[in-house]
Coordinates of C-alpha atoms in Angstrom, one line a residue:
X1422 CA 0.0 0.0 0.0
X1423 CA 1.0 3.6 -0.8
X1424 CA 2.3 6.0 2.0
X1425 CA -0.9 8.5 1.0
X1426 CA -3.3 5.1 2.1
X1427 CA -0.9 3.8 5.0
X1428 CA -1.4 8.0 6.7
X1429 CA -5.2 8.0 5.8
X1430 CA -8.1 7.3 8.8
X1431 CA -9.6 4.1 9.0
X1432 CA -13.4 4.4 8.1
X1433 CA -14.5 1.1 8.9
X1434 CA -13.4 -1.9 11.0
X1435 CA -14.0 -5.7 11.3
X1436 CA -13.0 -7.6 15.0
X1437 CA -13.3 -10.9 14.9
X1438 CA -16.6 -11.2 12.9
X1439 CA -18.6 -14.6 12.5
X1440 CA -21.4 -15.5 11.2
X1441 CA -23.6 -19.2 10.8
X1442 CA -26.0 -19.5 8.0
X1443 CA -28.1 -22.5 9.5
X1444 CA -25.2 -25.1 10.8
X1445 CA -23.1 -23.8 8.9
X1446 CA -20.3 -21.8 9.8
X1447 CA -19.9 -19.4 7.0
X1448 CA -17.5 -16.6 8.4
X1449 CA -14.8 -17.5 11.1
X1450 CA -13.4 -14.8 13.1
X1451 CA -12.7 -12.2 10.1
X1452 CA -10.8 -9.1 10.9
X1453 CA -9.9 -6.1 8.6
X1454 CA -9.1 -2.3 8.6
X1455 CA -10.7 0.1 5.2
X1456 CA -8.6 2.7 5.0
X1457 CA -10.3 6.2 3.8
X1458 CA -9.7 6.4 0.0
X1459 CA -8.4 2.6 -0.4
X1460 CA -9.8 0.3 -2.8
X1461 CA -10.1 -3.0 -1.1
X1462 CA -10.4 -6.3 -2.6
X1463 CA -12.1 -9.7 -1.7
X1464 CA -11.3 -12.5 -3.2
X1465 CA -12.2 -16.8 -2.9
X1466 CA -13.7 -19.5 -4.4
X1467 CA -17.5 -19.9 -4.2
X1468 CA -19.2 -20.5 -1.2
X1469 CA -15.8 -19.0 0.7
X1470 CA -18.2 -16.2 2.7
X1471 CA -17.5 -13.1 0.4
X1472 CA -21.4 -12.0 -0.1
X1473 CA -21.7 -12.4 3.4
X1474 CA -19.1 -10.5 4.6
X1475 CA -20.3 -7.9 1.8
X1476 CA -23.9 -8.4 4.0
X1477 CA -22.5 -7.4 7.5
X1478 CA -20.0 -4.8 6.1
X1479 CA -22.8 -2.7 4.4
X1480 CA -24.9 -3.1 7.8
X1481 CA -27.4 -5.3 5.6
X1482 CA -27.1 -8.0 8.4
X1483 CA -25.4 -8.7 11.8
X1484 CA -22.5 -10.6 12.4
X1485 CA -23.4 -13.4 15.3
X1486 CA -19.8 -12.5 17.2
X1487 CA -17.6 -9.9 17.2
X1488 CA -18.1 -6.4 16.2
X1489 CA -18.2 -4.1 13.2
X1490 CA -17.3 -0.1 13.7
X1491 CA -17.8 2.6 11.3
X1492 CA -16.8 6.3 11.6
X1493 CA -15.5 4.6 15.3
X1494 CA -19.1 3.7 16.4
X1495 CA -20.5 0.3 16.1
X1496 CA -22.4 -0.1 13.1
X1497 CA -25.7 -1.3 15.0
X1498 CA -26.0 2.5 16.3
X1499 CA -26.7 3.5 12.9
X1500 CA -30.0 3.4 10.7
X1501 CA -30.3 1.8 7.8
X1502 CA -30.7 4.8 6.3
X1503 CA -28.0 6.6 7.8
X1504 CA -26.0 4.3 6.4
X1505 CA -27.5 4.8 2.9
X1506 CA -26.4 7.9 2.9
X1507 CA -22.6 7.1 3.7
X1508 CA -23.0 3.5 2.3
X1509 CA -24.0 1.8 -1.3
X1510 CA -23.8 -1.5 -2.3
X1511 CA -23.8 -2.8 -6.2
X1512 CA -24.9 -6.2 -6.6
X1513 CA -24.8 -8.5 -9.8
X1514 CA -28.9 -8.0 -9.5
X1515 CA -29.1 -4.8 -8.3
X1516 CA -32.1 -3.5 -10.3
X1517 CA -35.6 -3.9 -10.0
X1518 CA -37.0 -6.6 -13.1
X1519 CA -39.2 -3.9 -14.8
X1520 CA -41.3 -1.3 -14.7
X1521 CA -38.9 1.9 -14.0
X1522 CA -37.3 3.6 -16.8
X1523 CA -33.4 4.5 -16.5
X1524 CA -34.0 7.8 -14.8
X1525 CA -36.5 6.9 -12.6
X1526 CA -34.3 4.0 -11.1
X1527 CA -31.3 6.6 -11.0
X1528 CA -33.2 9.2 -8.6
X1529 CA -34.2 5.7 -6.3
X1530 CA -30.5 7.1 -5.1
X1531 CA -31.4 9.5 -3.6
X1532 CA -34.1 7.8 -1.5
X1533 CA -31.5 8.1 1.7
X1534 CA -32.0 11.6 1.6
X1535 CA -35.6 12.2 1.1
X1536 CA -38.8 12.7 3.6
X1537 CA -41.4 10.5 4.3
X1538 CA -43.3 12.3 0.9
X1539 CA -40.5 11.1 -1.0
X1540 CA -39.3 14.9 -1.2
X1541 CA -35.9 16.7 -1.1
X1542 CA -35.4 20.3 0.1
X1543 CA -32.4 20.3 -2.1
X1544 CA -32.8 20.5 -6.1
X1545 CA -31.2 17.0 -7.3
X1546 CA -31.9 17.7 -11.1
X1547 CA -28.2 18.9 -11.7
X1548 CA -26.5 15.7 -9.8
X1549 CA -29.2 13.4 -11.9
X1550 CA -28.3 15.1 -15.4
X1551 CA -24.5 15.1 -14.6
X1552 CA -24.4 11.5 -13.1
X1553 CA -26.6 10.5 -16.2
X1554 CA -24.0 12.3 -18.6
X1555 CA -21.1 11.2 -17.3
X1556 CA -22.1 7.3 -17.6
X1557 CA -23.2 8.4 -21.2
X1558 CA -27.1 7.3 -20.3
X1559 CA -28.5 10.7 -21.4
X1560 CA -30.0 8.6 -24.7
X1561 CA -31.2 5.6 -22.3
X1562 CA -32.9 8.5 -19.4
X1563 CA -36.7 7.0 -20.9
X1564 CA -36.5 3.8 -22.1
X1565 CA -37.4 0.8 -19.4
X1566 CA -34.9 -1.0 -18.1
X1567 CA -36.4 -4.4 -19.6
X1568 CA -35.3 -3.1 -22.7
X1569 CA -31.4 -2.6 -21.7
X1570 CA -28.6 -4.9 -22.2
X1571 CA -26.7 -6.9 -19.4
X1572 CA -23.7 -3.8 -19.6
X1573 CA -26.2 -1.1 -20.1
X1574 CA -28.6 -2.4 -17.2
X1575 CA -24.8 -2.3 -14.6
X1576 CA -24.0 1.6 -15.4
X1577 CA -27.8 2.3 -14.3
X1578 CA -26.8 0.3 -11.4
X1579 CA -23.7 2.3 -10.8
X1580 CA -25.8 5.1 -11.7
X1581 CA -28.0 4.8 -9.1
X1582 CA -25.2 4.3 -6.8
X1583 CA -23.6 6.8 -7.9
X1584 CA -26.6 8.7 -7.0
X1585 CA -26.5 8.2 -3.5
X1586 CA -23.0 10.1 -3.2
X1587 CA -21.5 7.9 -0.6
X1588 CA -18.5 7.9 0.7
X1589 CA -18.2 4.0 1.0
X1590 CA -18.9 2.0 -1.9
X1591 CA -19.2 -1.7 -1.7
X1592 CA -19.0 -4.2 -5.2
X1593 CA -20.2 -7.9 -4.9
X1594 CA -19.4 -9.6 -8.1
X1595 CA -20.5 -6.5 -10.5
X1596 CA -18.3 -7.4 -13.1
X1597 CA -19.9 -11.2 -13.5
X1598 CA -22.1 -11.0 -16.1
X1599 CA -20.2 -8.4 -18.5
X1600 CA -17.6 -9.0 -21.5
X1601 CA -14.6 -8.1 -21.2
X1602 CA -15.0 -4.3 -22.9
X1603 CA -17.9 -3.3 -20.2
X1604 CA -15.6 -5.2 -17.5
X1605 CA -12.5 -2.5 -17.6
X1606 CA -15.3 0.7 -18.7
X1607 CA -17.2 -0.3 -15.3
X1608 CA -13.4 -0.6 -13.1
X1609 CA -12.3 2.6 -14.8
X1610 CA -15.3 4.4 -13.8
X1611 CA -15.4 3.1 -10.5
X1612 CA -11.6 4.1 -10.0
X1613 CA -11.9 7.8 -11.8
X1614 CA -14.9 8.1 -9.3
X1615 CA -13.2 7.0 -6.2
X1616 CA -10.1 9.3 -6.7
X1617 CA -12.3 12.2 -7.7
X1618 CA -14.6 12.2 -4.2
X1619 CA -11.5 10.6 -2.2
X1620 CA -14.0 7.4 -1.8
X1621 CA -13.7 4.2 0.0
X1622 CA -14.2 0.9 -2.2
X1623 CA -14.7 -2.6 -1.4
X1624 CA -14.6 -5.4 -4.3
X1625 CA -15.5 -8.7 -4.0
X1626 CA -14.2 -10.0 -7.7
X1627 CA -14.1 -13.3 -9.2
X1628 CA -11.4 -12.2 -11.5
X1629 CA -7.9 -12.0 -10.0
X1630 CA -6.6 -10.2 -12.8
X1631 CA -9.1 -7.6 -12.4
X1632 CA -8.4 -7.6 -8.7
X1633 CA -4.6 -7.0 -9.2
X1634 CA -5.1 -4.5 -11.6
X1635 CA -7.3 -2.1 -9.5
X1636 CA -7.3 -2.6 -5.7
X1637 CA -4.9 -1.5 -3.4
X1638 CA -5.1 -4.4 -1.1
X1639 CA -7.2 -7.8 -1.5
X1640 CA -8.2 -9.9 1.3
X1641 CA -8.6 -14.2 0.6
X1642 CA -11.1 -15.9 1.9
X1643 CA -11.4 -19.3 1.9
X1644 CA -13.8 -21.3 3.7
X1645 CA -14.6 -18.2 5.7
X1646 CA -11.3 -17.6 6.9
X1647 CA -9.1 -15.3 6.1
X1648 CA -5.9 -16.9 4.5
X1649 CA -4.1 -14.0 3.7
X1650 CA -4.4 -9.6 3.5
X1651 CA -1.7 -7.7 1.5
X1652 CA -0.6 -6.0 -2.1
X1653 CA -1.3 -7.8 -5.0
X1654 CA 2.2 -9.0 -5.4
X1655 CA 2.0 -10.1 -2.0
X1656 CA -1.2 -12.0 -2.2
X1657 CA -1.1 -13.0 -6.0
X1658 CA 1.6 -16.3 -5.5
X1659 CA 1.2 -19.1 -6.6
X1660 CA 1.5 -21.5 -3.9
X1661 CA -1.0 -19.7 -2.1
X1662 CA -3.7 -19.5 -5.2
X1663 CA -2.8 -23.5 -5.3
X1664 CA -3.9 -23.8 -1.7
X1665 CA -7.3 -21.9 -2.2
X1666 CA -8.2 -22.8 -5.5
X1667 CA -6.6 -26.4 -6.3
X1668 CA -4.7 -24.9 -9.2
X1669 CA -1.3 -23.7 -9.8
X1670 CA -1.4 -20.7 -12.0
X1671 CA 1.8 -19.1 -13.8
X1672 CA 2.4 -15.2 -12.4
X1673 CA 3.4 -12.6 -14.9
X1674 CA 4.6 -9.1 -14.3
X1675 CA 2.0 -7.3 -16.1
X1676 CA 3.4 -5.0 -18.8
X1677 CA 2.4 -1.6 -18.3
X1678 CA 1.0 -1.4 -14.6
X1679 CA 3.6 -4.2 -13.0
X1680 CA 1.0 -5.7 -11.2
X1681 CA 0.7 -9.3 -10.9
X1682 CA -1.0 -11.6 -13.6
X1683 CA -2.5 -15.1 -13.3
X1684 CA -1.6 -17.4 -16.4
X1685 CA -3.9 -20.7 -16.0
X1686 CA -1.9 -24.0 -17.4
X1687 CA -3.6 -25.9 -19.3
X1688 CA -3.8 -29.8 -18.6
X1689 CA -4.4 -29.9 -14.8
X1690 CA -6.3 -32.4 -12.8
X1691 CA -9.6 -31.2 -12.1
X1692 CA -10.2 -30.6 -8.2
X1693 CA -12.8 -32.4 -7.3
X1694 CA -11.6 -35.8 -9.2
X1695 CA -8.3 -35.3 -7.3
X1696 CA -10.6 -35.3 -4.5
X1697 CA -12.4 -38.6 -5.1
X1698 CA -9.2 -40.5 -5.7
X1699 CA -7.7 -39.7 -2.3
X1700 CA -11.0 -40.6 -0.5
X1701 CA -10.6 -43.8 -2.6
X1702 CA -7.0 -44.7 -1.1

């Protein structure tokens, strides 16, 4: 991490945080530090605990043990929507299925900030035209979200997020169901965003590559413990992707950014056949 995020404030803090989903024991004792301005990543296999760590960070849900802090005051003081206003979350499905045109679900920001009427005293035209405008969805302001496409349906999503000026914005997965092209526009955005307003991010990604290229720090998770918090050259090794994943991946220096980049090999064992022949022995 730089020495600009090492000085900054903490804005949000995890002690020893568990959580059980039915018998299961989904989080274990997960501790971390968000720094003011960082982008922080989370990273595992499926089923690790990163959408429920997303959950108790965003103050969706409570954590069974231990504690969660924000602005140094536990996070169950707070509102829900006095945390909207400081707080959004962008999901894979984070619009509602139809009904709403692309405006309409862009000023369902601002809900944290309106009266029981559903009125502001402030006028929020200007930060709707400029948030519309500068995710180039002036065009798309009337037409029904039904009729958008998987990338164009995500920057409403961000929109809307967007929308809600906060000062903490948390990603689970929003990258999943877009190419390649909408992948980096939707990063770039996010990071041109979080530099401008000095905002916190936290990722949860599937793609490492993407991870490495844009967050500060990533956290591992792997069967709801943390394995490992650092850089992305200190995370991204490949005994220690091996040990989460069940693959060994070839690191490269990435050419431009020198950030580490995963290289799968081809020809590997699957994991879960690996698995059936040593229950066999």
């Amino acid at each position: 991490m730089n020495e600009r995020l090492q000085q900054s404030q903490p804005i949000l803090a995890a002690e020893r945080v568990s959580k059980t989903l039915g018998k299961q024991l989904v989080l274990n004792e997960v501790s971390l530090t968000l720094r003011q301005g960082e982008c922080f990543g989370i990273i595992g296999p499926n089923g690790s605990g990163k959408s429920t760590l997303i959950k108790l960070l965003s103050g969706a849900d409570t954590p069974d043990a231990g504690r969660i802090t924000f602005r140094s005051s536990l996070m169950s003081a707070y509102s829900k929507k006095q945390l909207a206003r400081s707080i959004a979350v962008l999901q894979q499905e984070a619009l509602p299925p139809i009904g709403f045109t692309v405006r309409e679900v862009v000023e369902m920001g601002r809900y944290p900030y309106q009266n029981w009427l559903g009125d502001e005293q402030a006028d929020v035209e200007p930060i709707i035209n400029g948030i519309l405008a500068e995710l180039d969805l002036q065009e798309l302001a009337a037409r029904p979200i039904e009729r958008l496409s998987g990338g164009e349906r995500q920057r409403v999503a961000l929109a809307k997020a967007a929308a809600q000026q906060p000062e903490l914005l948390m990603l689970d997965e929003p990258t999943t169901y877009l190419d390649i092209g909408y992948q980096q526009q939707m990063m770039e955005y996010i990071r041109e965003w979080q530099r401008r307003e000095g905002m916190t991010v936290v990722a949860v990604l599937h793609d490492l590559n993407l991870a490495a290229l844009y967050c500060d720090r990533i956290m591992v998770l792997h069967r709801g413990s943390v394995i490992q918090t650092g850089t992305p050259g200190e995370v991204m090794n490949a005994e220690l992707l091996e040990q989460v994943y069940g693959v060994r991946p070839s690191i490269v220096t990435h050419p431009v950014h020198g950030v580490p980049q995963i290289l799968l090999q081809g020809s590997v064992e699957p994991v879960w056949r690996l698995k059936r022949t040593e229950g066999a022995r």
